[in-house]
Coordinates of C-alpha atoms in Angstrom, one line a residue:
X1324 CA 106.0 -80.0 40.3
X1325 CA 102.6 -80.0 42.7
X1326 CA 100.3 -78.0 41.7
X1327 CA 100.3 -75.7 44.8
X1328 CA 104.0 -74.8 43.8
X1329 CA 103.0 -74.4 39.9
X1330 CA 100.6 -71.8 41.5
X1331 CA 103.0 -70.2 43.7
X1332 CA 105.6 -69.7 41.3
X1333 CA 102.8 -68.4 38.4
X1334 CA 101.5 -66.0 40.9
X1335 CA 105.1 -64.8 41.9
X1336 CA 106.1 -64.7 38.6
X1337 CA 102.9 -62.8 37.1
X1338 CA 102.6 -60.4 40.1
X1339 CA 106.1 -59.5 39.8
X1340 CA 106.2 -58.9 36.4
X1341 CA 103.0 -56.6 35.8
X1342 CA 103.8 -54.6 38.9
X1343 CA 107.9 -53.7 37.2
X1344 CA 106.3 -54.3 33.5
X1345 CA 106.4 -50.5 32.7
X1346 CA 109.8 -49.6 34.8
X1347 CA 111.8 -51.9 33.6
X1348 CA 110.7 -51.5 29.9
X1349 CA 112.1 -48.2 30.1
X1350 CA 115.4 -49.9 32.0
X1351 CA 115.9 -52.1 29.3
X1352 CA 114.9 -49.8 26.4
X1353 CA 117.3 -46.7 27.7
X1354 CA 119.3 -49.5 28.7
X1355 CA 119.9 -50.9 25.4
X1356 CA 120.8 -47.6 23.2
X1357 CA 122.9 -46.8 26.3
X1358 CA 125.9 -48.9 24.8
X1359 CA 126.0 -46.2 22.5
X1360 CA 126.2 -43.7 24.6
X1361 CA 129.6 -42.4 23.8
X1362 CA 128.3 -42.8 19.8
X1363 CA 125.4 -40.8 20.2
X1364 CA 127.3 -37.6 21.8
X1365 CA 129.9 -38.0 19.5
X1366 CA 127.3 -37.6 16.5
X1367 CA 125.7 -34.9 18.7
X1368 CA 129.0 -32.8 18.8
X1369 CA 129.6 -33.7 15.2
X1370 CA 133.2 -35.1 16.2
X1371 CA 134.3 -38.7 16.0
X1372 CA 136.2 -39.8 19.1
X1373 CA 138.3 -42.8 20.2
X1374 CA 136.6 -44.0 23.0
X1375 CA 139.1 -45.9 25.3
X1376 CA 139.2 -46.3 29.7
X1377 CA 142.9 -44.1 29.9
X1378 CA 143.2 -40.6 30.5
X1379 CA 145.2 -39.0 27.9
X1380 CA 145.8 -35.2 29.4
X1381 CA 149.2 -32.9 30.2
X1382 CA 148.1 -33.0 33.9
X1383 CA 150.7 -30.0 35.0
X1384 CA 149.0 -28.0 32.5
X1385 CA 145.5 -28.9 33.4
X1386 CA 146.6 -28.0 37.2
X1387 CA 148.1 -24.9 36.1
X1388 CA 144.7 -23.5 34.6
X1389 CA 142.6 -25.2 37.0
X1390 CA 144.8 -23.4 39.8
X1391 CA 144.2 -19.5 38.4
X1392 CA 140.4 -20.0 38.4
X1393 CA 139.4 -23.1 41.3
X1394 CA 142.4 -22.1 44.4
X1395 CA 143.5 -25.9 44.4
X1396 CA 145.5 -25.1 47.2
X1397 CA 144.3 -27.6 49.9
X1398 CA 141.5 -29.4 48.0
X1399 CA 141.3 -32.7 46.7
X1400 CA 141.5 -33.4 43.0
X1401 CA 140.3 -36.5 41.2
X1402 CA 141.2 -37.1 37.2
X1403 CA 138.5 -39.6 36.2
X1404 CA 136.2 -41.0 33.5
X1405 CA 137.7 -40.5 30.7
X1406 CA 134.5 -40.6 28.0
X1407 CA 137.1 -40.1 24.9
X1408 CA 140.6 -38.6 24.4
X1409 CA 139.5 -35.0 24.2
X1410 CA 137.9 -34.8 28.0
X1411 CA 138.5 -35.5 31.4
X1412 CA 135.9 -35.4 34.2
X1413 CA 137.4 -33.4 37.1
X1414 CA 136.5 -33.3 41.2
X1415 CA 137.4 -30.5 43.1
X1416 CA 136.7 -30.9 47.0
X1417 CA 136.4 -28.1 49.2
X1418 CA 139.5 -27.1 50.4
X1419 CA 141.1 -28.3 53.6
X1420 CA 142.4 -24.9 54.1
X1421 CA 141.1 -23.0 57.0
X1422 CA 142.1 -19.7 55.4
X1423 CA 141.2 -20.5 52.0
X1424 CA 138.6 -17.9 50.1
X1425 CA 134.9 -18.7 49.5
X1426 CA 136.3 -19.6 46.5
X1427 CA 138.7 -22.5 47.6
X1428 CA 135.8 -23.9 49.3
X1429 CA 133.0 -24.7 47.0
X1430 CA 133.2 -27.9 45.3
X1431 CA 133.4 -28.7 41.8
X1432 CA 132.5 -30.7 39.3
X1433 CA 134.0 -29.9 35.6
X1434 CA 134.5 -31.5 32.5
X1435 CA 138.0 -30.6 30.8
X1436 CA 138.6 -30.3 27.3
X1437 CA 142.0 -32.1 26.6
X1438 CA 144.0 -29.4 24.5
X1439 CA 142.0 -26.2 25.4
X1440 CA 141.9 -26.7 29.0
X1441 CA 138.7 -25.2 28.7
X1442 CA 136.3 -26.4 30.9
X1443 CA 132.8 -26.7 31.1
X1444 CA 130.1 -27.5 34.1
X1445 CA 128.5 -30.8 34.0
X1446 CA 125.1 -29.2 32.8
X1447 CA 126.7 -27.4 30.0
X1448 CA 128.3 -30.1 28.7
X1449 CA 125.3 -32.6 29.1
X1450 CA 124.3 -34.3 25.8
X1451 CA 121.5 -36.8 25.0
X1452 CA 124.1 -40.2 25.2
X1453 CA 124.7 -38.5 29.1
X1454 CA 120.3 -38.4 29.2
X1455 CA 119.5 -41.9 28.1
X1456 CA 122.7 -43.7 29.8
X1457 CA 121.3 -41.9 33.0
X1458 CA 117.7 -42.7 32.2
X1459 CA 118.5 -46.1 31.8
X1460 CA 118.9 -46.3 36.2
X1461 CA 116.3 -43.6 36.6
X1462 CA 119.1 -41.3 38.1
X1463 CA 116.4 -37.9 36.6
X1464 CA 114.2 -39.2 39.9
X1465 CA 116.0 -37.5 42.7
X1466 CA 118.7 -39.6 44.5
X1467 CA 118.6 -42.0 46.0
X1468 CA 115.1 -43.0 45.3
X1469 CA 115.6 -43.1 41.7
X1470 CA 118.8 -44.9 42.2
X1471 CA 117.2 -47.5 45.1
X1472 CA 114.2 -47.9 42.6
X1473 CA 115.8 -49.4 39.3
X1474 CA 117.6 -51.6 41.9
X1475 CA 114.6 -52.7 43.6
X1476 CA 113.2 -53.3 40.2
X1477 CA 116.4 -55.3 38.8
X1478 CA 115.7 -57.7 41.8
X1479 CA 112.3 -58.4 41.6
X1480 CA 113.0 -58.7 38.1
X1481 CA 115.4 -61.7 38.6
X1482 CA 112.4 -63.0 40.8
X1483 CA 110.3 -63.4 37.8
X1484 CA 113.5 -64.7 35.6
X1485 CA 113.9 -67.6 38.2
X1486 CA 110.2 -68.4 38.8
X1487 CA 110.2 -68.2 35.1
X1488 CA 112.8 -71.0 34.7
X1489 CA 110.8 -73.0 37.4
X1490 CA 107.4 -72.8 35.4
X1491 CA 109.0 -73.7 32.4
X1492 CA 111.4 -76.5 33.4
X1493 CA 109.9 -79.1 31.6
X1494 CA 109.2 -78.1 28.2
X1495 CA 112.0 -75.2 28.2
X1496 CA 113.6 -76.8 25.0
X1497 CA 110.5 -77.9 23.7
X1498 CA 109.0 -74.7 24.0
X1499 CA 112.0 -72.3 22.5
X1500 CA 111.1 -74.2 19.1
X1501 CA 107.2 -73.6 18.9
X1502 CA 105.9 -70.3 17.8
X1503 CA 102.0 -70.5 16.5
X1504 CA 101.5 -66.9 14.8
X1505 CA 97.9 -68.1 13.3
X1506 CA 96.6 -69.3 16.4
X1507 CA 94.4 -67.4 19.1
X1508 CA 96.1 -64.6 20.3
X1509 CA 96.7 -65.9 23.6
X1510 CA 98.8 -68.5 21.7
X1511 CA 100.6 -66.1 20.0
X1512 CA 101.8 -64.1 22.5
X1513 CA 102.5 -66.8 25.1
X1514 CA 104.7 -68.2 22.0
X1515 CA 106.5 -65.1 21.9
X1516 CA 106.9 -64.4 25.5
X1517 CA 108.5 -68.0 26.1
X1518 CA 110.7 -68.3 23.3
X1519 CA 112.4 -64.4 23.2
X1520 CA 112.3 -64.9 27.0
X1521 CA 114.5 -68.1 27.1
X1522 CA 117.0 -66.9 23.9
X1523 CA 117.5 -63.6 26.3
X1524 CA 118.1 -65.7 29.7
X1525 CA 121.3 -65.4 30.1
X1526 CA 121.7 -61.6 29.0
X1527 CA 118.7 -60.9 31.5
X1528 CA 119.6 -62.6 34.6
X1529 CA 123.1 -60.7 34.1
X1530 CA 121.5 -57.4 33.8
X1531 CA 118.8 -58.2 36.8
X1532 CA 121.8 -59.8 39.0
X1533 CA 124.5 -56.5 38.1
X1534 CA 122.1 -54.1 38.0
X1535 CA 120.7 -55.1 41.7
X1536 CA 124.1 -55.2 42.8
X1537 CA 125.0 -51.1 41.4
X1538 CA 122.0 -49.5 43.0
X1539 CA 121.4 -51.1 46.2
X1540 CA 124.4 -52.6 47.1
X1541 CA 124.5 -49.9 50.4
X1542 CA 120.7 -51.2 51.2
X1543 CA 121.8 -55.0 50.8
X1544 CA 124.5 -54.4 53.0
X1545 CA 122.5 -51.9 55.4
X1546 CA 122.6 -54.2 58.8
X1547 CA 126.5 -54.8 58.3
X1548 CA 127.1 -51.0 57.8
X1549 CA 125.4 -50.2 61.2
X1550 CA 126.8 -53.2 63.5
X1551 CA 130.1 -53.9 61.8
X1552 CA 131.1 -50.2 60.9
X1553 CA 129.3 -48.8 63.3
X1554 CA 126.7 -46.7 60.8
X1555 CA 129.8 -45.4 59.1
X1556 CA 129.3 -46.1 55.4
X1557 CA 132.7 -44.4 54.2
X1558 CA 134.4 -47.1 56.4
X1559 CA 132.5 -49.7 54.4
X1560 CA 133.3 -48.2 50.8
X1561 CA 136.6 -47.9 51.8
X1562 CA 136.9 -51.7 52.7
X1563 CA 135.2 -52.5 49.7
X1564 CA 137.9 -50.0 47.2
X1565 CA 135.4 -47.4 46.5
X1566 CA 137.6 -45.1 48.5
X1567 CA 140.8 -44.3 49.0
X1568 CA 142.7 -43.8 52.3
X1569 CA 142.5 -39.9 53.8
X1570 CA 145.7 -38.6 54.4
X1571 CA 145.7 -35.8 57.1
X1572 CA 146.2 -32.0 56.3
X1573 CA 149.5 -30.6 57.5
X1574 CA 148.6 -26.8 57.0
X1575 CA 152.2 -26.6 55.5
X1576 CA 153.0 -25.2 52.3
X1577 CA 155.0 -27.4 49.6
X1578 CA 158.1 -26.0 48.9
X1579 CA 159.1 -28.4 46.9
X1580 CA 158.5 -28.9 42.8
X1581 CA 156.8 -31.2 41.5
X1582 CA 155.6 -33.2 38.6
X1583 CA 152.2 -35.2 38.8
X1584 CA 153.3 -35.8 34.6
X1585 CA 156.2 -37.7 36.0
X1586 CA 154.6 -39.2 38.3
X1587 CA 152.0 -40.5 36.0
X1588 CA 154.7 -41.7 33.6
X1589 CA 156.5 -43.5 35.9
X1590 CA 153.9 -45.6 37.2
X1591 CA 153.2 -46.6 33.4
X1592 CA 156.4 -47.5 33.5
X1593 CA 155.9 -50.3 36.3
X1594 CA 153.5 -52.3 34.1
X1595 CA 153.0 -53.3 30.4
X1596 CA 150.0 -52.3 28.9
X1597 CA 148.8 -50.4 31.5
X1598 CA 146.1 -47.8 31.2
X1599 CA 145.8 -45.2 33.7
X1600 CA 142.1 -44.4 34.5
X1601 CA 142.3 -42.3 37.4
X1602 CA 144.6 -40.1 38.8
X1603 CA 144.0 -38.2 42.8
X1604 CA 145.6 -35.9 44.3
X1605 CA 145.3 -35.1 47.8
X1606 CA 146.1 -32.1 50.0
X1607 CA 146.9 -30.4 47.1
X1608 CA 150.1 -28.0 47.9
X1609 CA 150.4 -29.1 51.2
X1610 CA 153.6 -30.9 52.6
X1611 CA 151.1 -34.0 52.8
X1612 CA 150.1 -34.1 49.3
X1613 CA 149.6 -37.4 48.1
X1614 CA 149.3 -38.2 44.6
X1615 CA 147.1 -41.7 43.9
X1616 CA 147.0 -43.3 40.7
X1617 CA 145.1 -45.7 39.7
X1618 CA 144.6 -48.1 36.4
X1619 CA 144.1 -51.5 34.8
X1620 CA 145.8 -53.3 32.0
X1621 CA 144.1 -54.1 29.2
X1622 CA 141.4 -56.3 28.6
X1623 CA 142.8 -58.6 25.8
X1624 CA 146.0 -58.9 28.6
X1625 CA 144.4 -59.5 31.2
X1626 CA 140.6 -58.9 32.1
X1627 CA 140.9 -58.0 35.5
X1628 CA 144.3 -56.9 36.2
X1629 CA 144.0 -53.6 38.6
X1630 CA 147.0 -51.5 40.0
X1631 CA 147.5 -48.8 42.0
X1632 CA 150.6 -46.9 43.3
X1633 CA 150.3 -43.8 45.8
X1634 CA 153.5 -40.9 45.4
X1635 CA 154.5 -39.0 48.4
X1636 CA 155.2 -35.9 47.0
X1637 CA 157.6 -34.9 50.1
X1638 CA 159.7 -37.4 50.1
X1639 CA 159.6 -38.8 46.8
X1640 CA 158.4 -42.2 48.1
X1641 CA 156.1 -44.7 46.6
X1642 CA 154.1 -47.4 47.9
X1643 CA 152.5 -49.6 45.0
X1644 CA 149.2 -50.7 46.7
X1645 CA 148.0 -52.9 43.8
X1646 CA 150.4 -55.2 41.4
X1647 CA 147.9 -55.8 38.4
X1648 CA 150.7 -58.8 37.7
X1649 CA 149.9 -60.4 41.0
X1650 CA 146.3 -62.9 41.8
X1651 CA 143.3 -60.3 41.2
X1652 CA 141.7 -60.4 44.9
X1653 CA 138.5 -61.7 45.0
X1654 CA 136.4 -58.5 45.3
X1655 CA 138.6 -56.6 43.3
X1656 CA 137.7 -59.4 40.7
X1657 CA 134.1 -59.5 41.2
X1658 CA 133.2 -55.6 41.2
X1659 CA 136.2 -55.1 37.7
X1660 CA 133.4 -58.4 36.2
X1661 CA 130.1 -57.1 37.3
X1662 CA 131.2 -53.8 35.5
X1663 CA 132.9 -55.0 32.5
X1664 CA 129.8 -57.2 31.7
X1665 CA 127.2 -54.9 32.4
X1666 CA 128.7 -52.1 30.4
X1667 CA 129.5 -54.5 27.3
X1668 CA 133.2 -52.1 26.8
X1669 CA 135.1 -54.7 26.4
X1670 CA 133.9 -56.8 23.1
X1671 CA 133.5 -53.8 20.6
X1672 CA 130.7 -53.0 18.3
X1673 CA 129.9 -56.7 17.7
X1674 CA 129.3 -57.0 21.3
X1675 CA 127.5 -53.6 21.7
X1676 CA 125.3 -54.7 18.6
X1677 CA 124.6 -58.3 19.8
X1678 CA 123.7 -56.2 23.3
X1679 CA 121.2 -53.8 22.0
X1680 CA 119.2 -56.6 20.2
X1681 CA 119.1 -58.6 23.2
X1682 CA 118.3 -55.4 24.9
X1683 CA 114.9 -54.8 22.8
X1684 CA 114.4 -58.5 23.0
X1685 CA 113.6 -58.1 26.4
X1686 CA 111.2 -54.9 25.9
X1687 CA 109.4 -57.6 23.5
X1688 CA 109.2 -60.6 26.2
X1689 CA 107.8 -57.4 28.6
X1690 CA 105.3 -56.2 26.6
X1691 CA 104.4 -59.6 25.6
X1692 CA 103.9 -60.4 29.2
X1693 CA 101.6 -57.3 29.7
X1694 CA 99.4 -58.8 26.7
X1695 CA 99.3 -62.2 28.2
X1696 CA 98.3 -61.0 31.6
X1697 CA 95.4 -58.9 29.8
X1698 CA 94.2 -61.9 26.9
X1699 CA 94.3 -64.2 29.9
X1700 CA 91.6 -62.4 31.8
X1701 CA 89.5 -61.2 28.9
X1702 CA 86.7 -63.6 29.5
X1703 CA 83.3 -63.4 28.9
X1704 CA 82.4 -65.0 32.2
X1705 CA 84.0 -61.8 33.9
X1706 CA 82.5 -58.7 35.1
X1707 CA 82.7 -55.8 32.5
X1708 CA 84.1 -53.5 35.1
X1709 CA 87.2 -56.0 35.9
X1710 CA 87.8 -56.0 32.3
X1711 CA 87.5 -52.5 31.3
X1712 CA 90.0 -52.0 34.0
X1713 CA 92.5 -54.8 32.8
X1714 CA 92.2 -53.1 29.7
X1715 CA 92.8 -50.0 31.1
X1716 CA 95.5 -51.1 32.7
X1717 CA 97.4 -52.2 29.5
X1718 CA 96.5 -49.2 27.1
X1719 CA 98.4 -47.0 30.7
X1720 CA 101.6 -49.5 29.8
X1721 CA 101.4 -50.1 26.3
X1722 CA 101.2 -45.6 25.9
X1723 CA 103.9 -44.9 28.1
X1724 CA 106.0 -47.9 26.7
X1725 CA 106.3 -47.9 23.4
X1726 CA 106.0 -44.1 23.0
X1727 CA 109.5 -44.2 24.3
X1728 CA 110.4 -44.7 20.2
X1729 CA 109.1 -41.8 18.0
X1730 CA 110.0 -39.6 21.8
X1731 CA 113.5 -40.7 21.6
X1732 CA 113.8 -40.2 17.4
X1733 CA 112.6 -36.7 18.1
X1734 CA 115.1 -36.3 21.1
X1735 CA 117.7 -36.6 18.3
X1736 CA 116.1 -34.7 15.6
X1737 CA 116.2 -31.8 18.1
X1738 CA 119.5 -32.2 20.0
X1739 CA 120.7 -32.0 16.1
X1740 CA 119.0 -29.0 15.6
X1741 CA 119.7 -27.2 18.2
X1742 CA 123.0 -28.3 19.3
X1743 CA 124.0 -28.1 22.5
X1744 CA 120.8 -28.6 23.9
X1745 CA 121.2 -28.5 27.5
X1746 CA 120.4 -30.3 30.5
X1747 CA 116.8 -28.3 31.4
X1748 CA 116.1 -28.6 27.6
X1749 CA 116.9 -31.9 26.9
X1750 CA 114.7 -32.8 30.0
X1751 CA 111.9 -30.9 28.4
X1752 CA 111.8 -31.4 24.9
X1753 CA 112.2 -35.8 26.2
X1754 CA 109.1 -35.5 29.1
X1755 CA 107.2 -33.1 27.7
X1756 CA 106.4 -35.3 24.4
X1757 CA 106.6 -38.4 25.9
X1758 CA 104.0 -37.1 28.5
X1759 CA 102.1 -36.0 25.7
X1760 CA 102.0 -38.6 23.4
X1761 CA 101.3 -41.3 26.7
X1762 CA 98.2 -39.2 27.7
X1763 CA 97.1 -39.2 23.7
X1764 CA 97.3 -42.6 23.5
X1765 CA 95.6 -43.4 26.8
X1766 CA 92.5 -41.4 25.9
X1767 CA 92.5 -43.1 22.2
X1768 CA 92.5 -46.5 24.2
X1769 CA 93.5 -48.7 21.0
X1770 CA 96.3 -50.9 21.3
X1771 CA 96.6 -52.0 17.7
X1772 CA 96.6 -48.0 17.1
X1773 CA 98.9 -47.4 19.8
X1774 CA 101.4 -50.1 18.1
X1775 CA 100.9 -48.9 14.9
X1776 CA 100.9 -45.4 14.9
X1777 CA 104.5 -45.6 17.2
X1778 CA 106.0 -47.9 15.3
X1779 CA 105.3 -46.0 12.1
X1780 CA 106.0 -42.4 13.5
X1781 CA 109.5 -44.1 15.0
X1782 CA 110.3 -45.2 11.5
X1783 CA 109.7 -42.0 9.9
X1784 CA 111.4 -39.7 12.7
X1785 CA 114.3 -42.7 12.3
X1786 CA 114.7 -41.9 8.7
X1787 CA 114.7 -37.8 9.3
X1788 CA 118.3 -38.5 11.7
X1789 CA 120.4 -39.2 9.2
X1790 CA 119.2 -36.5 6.9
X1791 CA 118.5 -34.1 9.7
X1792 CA 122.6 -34.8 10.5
X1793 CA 123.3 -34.1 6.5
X1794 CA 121.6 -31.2 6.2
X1795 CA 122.8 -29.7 9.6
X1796 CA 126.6 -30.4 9.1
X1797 CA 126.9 -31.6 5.8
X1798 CA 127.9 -34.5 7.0
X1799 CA 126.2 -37.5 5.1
X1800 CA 127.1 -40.7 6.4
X1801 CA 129.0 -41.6 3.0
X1802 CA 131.2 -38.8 3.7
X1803 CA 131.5 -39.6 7.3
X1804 CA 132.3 -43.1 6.3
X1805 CA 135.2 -41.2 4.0
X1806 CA 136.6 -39.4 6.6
X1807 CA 137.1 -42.3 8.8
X1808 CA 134.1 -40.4 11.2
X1809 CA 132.9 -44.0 12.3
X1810 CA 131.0 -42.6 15.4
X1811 CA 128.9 -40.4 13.5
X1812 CA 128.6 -43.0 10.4
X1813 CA 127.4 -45.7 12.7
X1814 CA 124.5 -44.0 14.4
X1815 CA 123.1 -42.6 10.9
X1816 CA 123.2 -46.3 9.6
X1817 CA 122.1 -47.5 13.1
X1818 CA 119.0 -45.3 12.9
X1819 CA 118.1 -46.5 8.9
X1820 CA 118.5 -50.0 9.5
X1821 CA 115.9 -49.6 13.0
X1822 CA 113.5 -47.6 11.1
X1823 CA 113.4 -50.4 8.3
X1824 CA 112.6 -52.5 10.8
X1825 CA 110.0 -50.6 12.6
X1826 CA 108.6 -49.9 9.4
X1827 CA 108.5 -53.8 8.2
X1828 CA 106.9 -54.0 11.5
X1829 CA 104.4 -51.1 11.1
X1830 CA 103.3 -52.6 7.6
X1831 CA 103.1 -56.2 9.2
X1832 CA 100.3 -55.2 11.4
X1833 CA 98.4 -52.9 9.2
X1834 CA 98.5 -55.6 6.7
X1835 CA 97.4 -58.2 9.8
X1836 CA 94.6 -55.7 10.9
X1837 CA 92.9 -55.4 6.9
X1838 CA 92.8 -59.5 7.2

C-alpha cells in the first residue's frame, strides 16, 4: 500500500472512529445486555417466562373484552410480538367507521395479559429490558432522529471496520498474536485495540451492516421512494412486506359468525411446525373483514421459511399468500437473516452469552481507540493547549462511557425496589445518575480514577442484584434454580459472575497504579 493511501485510510479510519466513539459505546454496551432483554423483565416481574416467536392467546376471547372497552367495530387489529406466553402486543387503528364514537376512533396501543385479558398501556407496562433494548438504537431521542442517528452511526462504523481491515492487511495474523502489556502505553493499547478488534470482526461488521440497514433503510432508499413510488413510502413498504394489502371498507355490518380461533387453527393446520407470529384483522365487523395471519416455521426446520394465508370472513375463502414449504424469495430471505442474526433468538443462551462478550469486546476495542487517539498526540513537542484539550476530550468520553456500569447496576437495584417502575421513572432514576456521575467524573479529570472508581462501584452495585432480588421476593437464585425459575436464576448469576470480573479488573489496576 502507498503511503498516500496508508494515510487516507488512517485518517478515515481515526476520524470516523473518535467522532461515533461515545455513541456507539453506548450502542454496543445497551446493545449487548439487550439479548437479555426478555431475562431482565422477567426477573423484574419476578416471573419466569418461556420466551418463544408464537402467539399463544384465545383470540375470540381477547376480542370479546377488547370489544366492550376499545368499539372494534371498523378498526384494524394487529396480534403481534409476542415477548412470552403470558402477553400479546395489540394495535387498534382508528376506526373506519364514519359513525363510530370518539371512542372507536383513537388509536391504541395495549399490551394483553394472556389469561386475564387485562390489559395494560405501553407505558405502564414498560420495564428496564423494554429501556435498554430501546436504548441500545437510541429510540429515547425523539423519532426519527434518534432512529436515523444509531443508523448513521452503524454506517460510518463499518467505515472504520473496513479501513480498519485495509490498515492492517499485512500483519492481521501477525498482529492478533502480539499483546505487549509491559511496554509503553501506546504499545499497550494499540495491542489491545488490534487484537479484540480482529477476534470481534465478524460480529461487528454484522452489527454495523444490520444495524445500518434497520434504521435508515427509508433514507437509503430515499431517491427510489420519490421517483419510483412517486414520494409514497407505504407503496414502498408494502413492496418490500412491511405492509399488508388494504382492503376497502364496505360500511356493511357482518351478519355472519365467526371464529378468528378457527381460523388461526386451521392455518396451523396447513404447515408442520408452524408458529403463528402475527395475526390482523381488518375491517373489523364489516362484511369486508379480512383476517391475515402470518407465521414462520421453526428455526431448527427451516430458518427462513415464512407463510402467510388471508380468510375472507364473508365467504369463507382463503388465499395462502406465502407457502413457507416453497423457495424463500430473496427479500423475504434477506430481511427473516438480517433479523434473526442481529437479534441472536435463534442459538439460545450459548449464543446470547457468546453475544454479550463479543458485545463488550467491542466497548473495549472503542475505548481503546479513544486512548490511542489521546497517547498518540500527547507529545511534548505539542502546544499545552492542544493537549489539555485532547485530554479533555477523552476524560468527556471515558465519564459518559464507562459510567454506563454502576448507572445500569443501580437501574436494577431500583427497578427491584420499586417494582413497576414506570416509563417517566425509569427514564429518571437511568439519566439523572448517569448525568451526574458523567459531570463528576469530568470535573475530577482522572482517567485512571474514572476507570477505577466505575469499575469498582459496578462490581459492588453488581453484587447488591442478587441480594437486593433475595431480600425483595425471597427469591434466592438457589431457590430460583429449584423452582425451575431459569430467567430469574440466570440474571442473578449473570450479575455475580460480571461483578467478579469488574472487580478482578478494579484490583488489576489499583494494583498496576501502586507499581
Amino acid at each position: 500500500m502507498s503511503n498516500r493511501n496508508y494515510n487516507i485510510f488512517f485518517n478515515t479510519h481515526t476520524i470516523s472512529g473518535i467522532v461515533i466513539s461515545v455513541v456507539l459505546y453506548v450502542i454496543f454496551f445497551a446493545g449487548s445486555f439487550s439479548f437479555f432483554k426478555e431475562d431482565i423483565a422477567a426477573w423484574e416481574r419476578g416471573k419466569s417466562t418461556t420466551v418463544n416467536n408464537k402467539i399463544q392467546l384465545n383470540f375470540d376471547q381477547a376480542l370479546k373484552v377488547l370489544d366492550s372497552s376499545y368499539e372494534l367495530h371498523g378498526r384494524k387489529i394487529s396480534f403481534f410480538n409476542p415477548q412470552n406466553e403470558h402477553s400479546t402486543a395489540i394495535s387498534l387503528e382508528a376506526s373506519k367507521e364514519t359513525l363510530a364514537s370518539k371512542k372507536g376512533k383513537e388509536s391504541q396501543y395495549l399490551i394483553l395479559n394472556n389469561s386475564t385479558y387485562k390489559t395494560t398501556t405501553y407505558e405502564e407496562s414498560y420495564n428496564l429490558g423494554e429501556f435498554i433494548y430501546r436504548l441500545h438504537f437510541l429510540a429515547q431521542i425523539p423519532y426519527p432522529y434518534g432512529y436515523y442517528l444509531a443508523g448513521f452511526i452503524a454506517l460510518f462504523f463499518l467505515f472504520a471496520i473496513v479501513t480498519g481491515v485495509l490498515l492492517h492487511w499485512k500483519k492481521i495474523i501477525s498482529n492478533f498474536y502480539v499483546f505487549r502489556p509491559k511496554e509503553k502505553l501506546k504499545i499497550w493499547w494499540t495491542d489491545a485495540h488490534t487484537s479484540l478488534g480482529i477476534l470481534g470482526l465478524p460480529f461487528q461488521f454484522v452489527y454495523a451492516v444490520t444495524g445500518a440497514f434497520f434504521m435508515i433503510k427509508l433514507v437509503i432508499v430515499a431517491p427510489s421512494v420519490q421517483f419510483l413510488y412517486q414520494g409514497d413510502q407505504n407503496k414502498l413498504y408494502k413492496e418490500l412486506g412491511y405492509y399488508s394489502d388494504d382492503y376497502p371498507f364496505e360500511y356493511k355490518t357482518l351478519t355472519k359468525t365467526f371464529s378468528i380461533n378457527e381460523i388461526v387453527t386451521t392455518t396451523k393446520k396447513n404447515w408442520d411446525d408452524f408458529n403463528i407470529t402475527r395475526v390482523e384483522i381488518q375491517n373489523y365487523g364489516d362484511t369486508n373483514m379480512q383476517v391475515i395471519v402470518k407465521g414462520e416455521t421453526q428455526y431448527d426446520k427451516k430458518f427462513t421459511g415464512i407463510g402467510e394465508v388471508v380468510f375472507n370472513v364473508s365467504t369463507g375463502k382463503s388465499v395462502i399468500k406465502k407457502n413457507p414449504l416453497d423457495k424463500t424469495s430473496y427479500l423475504d430471505g434477506v430481511k427473516n437473516i438480517l433479523y434473526r442474526i442481529h437479534f441472536g433468538d435463534y442459538g439460545g443462551y450459548g449464543l446470547k452469552i457468546i453475544s454479550f462478550v463479543l458485545g463488550i469486546l467491542s466497548c473495549v476495542v472503542i475505548i481503546s481507540g479513544v486512548m490511542i487517539w489521546l497517547v498518540a498526540r500527547d507529545k511534548k513537542n505539542m502546544p499545552e493547549k492542544k493537549r489539555r484539550f485532547n485530554e479533555g476530550v477523552v476524560h468527556i468520553y471515558l465519564a459518559i462511557c464507562i459510567s454506563m456500569l454502576p448507572v445500569t447496576a443501580l437501574s436494577f437495584i431500583v427497578a427491584k425496589i420499586w417494582f413497576p417502575l414506570g416509563q417517566n421513572n425509569t427514564y429518571a432514576v437511568y439519566f439523572i445518575s448517569w448525568l451526574l456521575l458523567s459531570i463528576f467524573f469530568i470535573l475530577k479529570k482522572n482517567n485512571q480514577f474514572t476507570n477505577q472508581f466505575c469499575l469498582l462501584s459496578g462490581s459492588i452495585l453488581g453484587f447488591l442484584i442478587p441480594i437486593t432480588n433475595g431480600i425483595k421476593t425471597g427469591n434466592w437464585f438457589w431457590i430460583s434454580y429449584t423452582n425451575h425459575q431459569f430467567q430469574s436464576f440466570f440474571i442473578d448469576v449473570f450479575w455475580i459472575v460480571l461483578s467478579t470480573i469488574t472487580l478482578y479488573a478494579s484490583y488489576k489496576l489499583y494494583t498496576k497504579q501502586q507499581n
